[in-house]
Tab-separated table of C-alpha atoms and ligand atoms in Angstrom:
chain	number	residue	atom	x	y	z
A	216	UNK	CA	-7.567	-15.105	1.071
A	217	UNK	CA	-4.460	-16.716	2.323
A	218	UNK	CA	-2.522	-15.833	5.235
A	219	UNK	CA	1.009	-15.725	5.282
A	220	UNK	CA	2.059	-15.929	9.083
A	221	UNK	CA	5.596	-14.432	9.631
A	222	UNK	CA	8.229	-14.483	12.373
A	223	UNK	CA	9.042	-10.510	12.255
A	224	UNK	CA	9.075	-7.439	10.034
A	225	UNK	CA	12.074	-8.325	8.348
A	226	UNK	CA	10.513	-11.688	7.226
A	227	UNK	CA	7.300	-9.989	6.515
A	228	UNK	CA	9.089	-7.888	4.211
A	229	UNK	CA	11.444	-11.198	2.448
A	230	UNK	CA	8.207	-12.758	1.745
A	231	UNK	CA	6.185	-9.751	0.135
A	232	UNK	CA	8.977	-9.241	-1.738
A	233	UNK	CA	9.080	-12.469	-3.302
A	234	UNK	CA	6.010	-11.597	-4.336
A	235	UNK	CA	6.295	-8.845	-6.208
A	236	UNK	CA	8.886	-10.706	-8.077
A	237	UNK	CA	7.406	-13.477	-9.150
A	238	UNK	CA	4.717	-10.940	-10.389
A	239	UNK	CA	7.591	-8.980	-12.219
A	240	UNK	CA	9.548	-12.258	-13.801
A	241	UNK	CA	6.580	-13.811	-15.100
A	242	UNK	CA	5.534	-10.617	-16.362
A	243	UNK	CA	8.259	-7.465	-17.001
A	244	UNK	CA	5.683	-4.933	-17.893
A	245	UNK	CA	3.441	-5.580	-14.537
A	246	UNK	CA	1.662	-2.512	-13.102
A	247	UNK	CA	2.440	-2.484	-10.242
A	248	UNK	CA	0.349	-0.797	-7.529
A	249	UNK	CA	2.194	0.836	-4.593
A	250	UNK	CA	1.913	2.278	-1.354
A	251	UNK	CA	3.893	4.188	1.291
A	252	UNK	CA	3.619	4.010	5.320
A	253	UNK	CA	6.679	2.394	7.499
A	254	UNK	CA	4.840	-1.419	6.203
A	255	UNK	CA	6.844	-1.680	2.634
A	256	UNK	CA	9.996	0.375	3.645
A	257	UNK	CA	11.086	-3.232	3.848
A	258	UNK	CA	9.636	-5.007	1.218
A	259	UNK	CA	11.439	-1.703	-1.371
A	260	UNK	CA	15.206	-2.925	0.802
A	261	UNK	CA	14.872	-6.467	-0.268
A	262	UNK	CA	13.630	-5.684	-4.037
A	263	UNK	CA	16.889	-3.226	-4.307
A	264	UNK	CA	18.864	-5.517	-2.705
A	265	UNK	CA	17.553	-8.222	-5.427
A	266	UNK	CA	18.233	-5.434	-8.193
A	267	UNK	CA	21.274	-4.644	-6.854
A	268	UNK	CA	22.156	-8.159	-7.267
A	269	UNK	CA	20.798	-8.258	-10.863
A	270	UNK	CA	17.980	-10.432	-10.046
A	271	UNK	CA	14.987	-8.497	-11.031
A	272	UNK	CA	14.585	-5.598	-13.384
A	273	UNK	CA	11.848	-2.915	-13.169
A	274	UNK	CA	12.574	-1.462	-16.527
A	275	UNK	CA	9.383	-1.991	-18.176
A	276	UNK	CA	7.541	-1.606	-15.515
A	277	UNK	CA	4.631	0.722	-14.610
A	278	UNK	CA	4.027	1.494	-10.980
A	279	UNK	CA	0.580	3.445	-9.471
A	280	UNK	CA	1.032	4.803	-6.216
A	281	UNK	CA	-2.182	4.810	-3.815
A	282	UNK	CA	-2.266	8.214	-2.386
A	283	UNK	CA	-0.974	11.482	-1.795
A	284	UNK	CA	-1.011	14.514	0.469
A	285	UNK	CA	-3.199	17.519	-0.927
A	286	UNK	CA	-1.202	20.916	-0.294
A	287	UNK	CA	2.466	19.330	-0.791
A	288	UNK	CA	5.198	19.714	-3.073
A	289	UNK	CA	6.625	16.535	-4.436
A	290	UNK	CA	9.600	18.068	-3.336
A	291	UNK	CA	8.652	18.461	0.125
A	292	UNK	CA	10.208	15.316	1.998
A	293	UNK	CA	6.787	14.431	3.742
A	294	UNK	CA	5.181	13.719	0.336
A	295	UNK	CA	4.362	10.540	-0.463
A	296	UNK	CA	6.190	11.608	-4.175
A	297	UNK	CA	9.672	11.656	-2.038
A	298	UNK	CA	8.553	8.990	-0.156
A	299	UNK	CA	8.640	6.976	-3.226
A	300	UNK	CA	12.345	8.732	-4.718
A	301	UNK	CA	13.815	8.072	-1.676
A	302	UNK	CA	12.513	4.280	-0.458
A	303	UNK	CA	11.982	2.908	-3.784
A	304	UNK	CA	12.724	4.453	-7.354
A	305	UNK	CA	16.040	5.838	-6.825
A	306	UNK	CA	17.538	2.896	-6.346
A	307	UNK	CA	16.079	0.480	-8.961
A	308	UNK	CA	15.784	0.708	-13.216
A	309	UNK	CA	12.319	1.803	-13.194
A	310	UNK	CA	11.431	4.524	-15.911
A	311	UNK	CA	10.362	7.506	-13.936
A	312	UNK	CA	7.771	8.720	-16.739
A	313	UNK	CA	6.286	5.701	-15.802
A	314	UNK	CA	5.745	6.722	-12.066
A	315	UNK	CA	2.421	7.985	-11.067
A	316	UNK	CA	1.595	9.663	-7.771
A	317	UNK	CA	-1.906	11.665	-7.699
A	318	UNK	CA	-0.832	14.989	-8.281
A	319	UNK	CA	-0.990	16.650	-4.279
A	320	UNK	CA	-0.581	20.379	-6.080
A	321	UNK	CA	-3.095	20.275	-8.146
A	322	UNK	CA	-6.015	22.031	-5.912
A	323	UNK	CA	-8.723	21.463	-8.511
A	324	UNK	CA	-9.779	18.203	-6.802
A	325	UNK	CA	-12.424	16.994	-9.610
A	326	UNK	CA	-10.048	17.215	-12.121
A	327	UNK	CA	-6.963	15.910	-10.258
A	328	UNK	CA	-8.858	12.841	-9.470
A	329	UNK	CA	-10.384	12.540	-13.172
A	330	UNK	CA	-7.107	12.642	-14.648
A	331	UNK	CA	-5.760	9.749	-12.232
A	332	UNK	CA	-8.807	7.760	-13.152
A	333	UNK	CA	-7.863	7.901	-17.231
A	334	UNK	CA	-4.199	7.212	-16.331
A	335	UNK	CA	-4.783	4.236	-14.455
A	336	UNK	CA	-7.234	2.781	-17.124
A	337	UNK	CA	-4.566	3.745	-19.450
A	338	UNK	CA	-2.510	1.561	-17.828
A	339	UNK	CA	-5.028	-1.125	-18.444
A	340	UNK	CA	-5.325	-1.713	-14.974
A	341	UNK	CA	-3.330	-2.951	-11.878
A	342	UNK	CA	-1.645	-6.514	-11.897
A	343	UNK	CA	-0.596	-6.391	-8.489
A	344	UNK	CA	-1.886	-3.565	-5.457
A	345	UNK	CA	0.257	-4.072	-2.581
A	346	UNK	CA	-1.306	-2.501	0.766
A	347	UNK	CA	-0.584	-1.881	4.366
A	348	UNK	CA	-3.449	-1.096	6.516
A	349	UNK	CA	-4.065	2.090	9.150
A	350	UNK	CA	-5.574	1.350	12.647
A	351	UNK	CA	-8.762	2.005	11.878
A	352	UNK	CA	-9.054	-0.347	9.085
A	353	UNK	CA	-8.326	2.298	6.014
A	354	UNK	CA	-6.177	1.357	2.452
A	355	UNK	CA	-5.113	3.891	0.951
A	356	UNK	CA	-6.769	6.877	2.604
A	357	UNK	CA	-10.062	5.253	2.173
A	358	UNK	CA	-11.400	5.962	5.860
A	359	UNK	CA	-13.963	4.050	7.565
A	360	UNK	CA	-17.679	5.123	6.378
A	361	UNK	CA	-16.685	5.857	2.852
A	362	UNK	CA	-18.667	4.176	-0.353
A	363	UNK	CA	-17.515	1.225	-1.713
A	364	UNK	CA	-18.149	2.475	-4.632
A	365	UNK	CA	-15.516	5.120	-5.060
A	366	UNK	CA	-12.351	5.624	-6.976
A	367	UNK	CA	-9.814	8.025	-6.920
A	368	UNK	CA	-11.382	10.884	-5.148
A	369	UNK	CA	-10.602	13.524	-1.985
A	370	UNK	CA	-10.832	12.605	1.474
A	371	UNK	CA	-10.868	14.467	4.819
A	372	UNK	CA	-8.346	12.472	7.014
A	373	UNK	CA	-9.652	10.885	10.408
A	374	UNK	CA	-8.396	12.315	13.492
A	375	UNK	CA	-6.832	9.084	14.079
A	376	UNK	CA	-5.108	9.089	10.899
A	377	UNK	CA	-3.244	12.640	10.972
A	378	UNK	CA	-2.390	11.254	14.845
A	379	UNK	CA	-0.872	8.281	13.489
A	380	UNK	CA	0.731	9.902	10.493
A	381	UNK	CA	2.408	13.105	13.107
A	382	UNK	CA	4.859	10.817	13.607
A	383	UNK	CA	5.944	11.334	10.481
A	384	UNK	CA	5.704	15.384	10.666
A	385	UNK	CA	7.445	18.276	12.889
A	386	UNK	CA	3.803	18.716	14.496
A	387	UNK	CA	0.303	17.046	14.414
A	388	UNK	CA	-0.480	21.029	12.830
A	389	UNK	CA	1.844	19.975	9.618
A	390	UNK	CA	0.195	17.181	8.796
A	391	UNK	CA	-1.972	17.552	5.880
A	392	UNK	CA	-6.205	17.240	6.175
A	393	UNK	CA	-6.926	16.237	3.295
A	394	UNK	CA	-5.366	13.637	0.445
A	395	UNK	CA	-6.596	12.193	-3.143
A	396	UNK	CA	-6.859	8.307	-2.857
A	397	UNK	CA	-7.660	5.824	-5.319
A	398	UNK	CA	-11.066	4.371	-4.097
A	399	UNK	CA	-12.030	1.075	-2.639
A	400	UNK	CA	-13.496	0.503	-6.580
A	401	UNK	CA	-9.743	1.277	-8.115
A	402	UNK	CA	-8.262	-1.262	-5.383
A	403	UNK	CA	-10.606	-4.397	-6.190
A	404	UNK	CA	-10.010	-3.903	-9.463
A	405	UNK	CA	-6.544	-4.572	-9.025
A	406	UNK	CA	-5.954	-8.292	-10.296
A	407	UNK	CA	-3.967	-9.798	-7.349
A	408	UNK	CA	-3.821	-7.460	-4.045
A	409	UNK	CA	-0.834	-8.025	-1.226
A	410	UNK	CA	-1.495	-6.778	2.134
A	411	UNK	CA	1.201	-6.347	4.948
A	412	UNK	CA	1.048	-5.143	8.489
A	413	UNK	CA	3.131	-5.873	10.955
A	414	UNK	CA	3.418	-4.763	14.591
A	415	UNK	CA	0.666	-5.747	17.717
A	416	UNK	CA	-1.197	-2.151	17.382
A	417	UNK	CA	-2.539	-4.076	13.769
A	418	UNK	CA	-3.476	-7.392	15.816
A	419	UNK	CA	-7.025	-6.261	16.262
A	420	UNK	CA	-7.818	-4.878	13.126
A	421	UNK	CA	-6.353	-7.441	11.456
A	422	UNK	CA	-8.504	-10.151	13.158
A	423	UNK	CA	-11.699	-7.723	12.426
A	424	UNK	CA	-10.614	-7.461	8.523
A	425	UNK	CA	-10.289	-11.185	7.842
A	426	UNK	CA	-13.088	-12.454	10.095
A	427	UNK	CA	-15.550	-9.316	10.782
A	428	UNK	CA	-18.249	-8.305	8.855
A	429	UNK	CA	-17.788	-6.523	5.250
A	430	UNK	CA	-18.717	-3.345	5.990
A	431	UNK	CA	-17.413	0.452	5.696
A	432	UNK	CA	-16.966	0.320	9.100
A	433	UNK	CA	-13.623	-1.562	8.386
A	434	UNK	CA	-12.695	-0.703	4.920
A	435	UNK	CA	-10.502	-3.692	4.281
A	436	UNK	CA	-13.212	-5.697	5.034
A	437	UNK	CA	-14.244	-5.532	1.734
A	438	UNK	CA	-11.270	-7.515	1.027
A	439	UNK	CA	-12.508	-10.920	1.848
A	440	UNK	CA	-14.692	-10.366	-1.433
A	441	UNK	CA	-11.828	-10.372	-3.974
A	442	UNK	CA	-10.324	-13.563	-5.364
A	443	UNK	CA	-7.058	-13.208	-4.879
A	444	UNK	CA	-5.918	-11.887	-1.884
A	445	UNK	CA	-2.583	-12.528	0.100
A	446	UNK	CA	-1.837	-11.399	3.708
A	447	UNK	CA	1.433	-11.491	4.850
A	448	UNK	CA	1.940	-10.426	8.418
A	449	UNK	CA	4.090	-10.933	11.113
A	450	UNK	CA	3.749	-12.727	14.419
A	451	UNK	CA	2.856	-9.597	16.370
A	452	UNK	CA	0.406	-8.698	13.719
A	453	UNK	CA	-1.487	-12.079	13.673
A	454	UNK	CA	-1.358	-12.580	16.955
A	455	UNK	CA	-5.204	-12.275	17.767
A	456	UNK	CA	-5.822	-14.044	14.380
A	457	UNK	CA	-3.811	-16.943	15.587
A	458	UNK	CA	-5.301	-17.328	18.590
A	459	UNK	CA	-8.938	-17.264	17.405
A	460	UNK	CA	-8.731	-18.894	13.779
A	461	UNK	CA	-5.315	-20.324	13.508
A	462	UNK	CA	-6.984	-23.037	11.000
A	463	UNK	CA	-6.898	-19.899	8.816
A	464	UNK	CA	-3.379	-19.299	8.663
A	465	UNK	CA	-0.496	-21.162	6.574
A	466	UNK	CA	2.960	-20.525	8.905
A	467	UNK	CA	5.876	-19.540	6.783
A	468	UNK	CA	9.483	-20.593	7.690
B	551	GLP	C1	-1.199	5.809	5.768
B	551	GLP	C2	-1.217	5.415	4.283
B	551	GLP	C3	-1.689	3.984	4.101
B	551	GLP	C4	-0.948	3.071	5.050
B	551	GLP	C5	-1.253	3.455	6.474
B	551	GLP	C6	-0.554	2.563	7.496
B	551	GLP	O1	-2.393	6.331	6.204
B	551	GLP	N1	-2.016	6.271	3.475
B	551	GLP	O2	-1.505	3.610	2.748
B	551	GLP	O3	-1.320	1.736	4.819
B	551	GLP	O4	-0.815	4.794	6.671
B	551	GLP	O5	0.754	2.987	7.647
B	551	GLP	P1	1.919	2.181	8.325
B	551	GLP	O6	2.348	1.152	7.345
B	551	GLP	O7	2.988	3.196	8.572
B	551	GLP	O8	1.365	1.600	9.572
């Protein structure tokens, strides 16, 4: 794993996006994995910027989103589906046929997570799965307790999670219950993952995810067991990390 320690958000976000391109340039028809949460609203400013600039093009590539909502539209502007329009595709070259969100309408749960399974080993997998984390540990919607074992499949959100995800909503009562997420499986399967948190309300369960036990307790634990892992996070976010194990950390200026 290696541990990209940041000065703030906005650096946080300048590095993980230098990332992702150097995973697009070397290769133009990457698959890119994706996620939503306030983490990469950054990281998708500084790749449009660079596209707006002409210094990266997405036009051949693929992009898999994480999650999504059960119940919502991809219309409705809480969706993860508008999430994406709005932060991300909108503004760069990528072909929109080759966006994929699980499908949050589809009701018929077995089958909606079936059919995300065959279209992401369509895709012949994920070249790079870029992650934030929730409080409680989770990628994805992957809460604590789950199998390792799992890919895309249903979940019943945490208490914690629809608390930390109101924010986002009119009312804690709007916020979805349930969501289809690709499982732990579909995520360390990915070829190179790229985590980013940022904020001190992620210093703890950062700390626990790099140096705790792998367990589903803490399902990015399970992290520490894939070989090729990067961490960016920002000063806040490290903080705990930094004062414990700072021989684990390489300090970006
Ligand atoms: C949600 C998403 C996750 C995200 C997490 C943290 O639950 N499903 O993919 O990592 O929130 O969000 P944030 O980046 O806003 O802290």
């Amino acid at each position: 794993m290696k541990i990209y320690f940041t000065e703030d958000y906005y650096h946080m976000s300048r590095v993980a996006a230098n990332i992702i391109s150097a995973q697009v340039i070397l290769k133009e028809n990457s698959v890119l994995g994706l996620a939503t949460g306030s983490s990469p609203v950054g990281t998708y400013k500084q790749l449009i910027n660079w596209h707006e600039k002409g210094d990266i093009s997405f036009r051949n590539c693929k992009a898999v989103n994480l999650d999504e909502y059960v119940g919502l539209t991809k219309e409705n502007e809480q969706s993860y589906a508008y999430f994406m329009r709005t932060n991300f595709f909108d503004h760069i070259d990528i072909d929109m046929r080759n966006t994929n969100i699980p499908d949050g309408q589809n009701m018929d749960a077995d089958n909606e997570c079936a059919r995300y399974n065959s279209v992401i080993r369509s895709l012949g997998g994920i070249d790079i799965q870029l992650l934030g984390i929730g409080h409680n540990g989770h990628i994805g919607f992957n809460e604590p307790g789950e199998a390792f074992g799992k890919e895309t499949h249903c979940v019943q959100l945490k208490e914690s999670t629809i608390k930390a995800n109101t924010r986002f909503f009119s009312s804690e009562a709007q916020v979805p219950v349930k969501a289809y997420t690709m499982g732990i499986k579909s995520i360390m399967s990915a070829k190179k993952i790229l985590l980013i948190a940022s904020g001190a309300d992620k210093a703890e369960i950062m700390y626990e995810m790099i140096t705790g036990p792998i367990t589903p307790a803490v399902p990015a634990s399970i992290l520490q067991l894939h070989n090729d892992v990067t961490v960016v996070g920002d000063k806040e976010a490290l903080s705990v990390l930094k004062e414990k194990s700072p021989e684990l950390i390489t300090f970006m200026n």
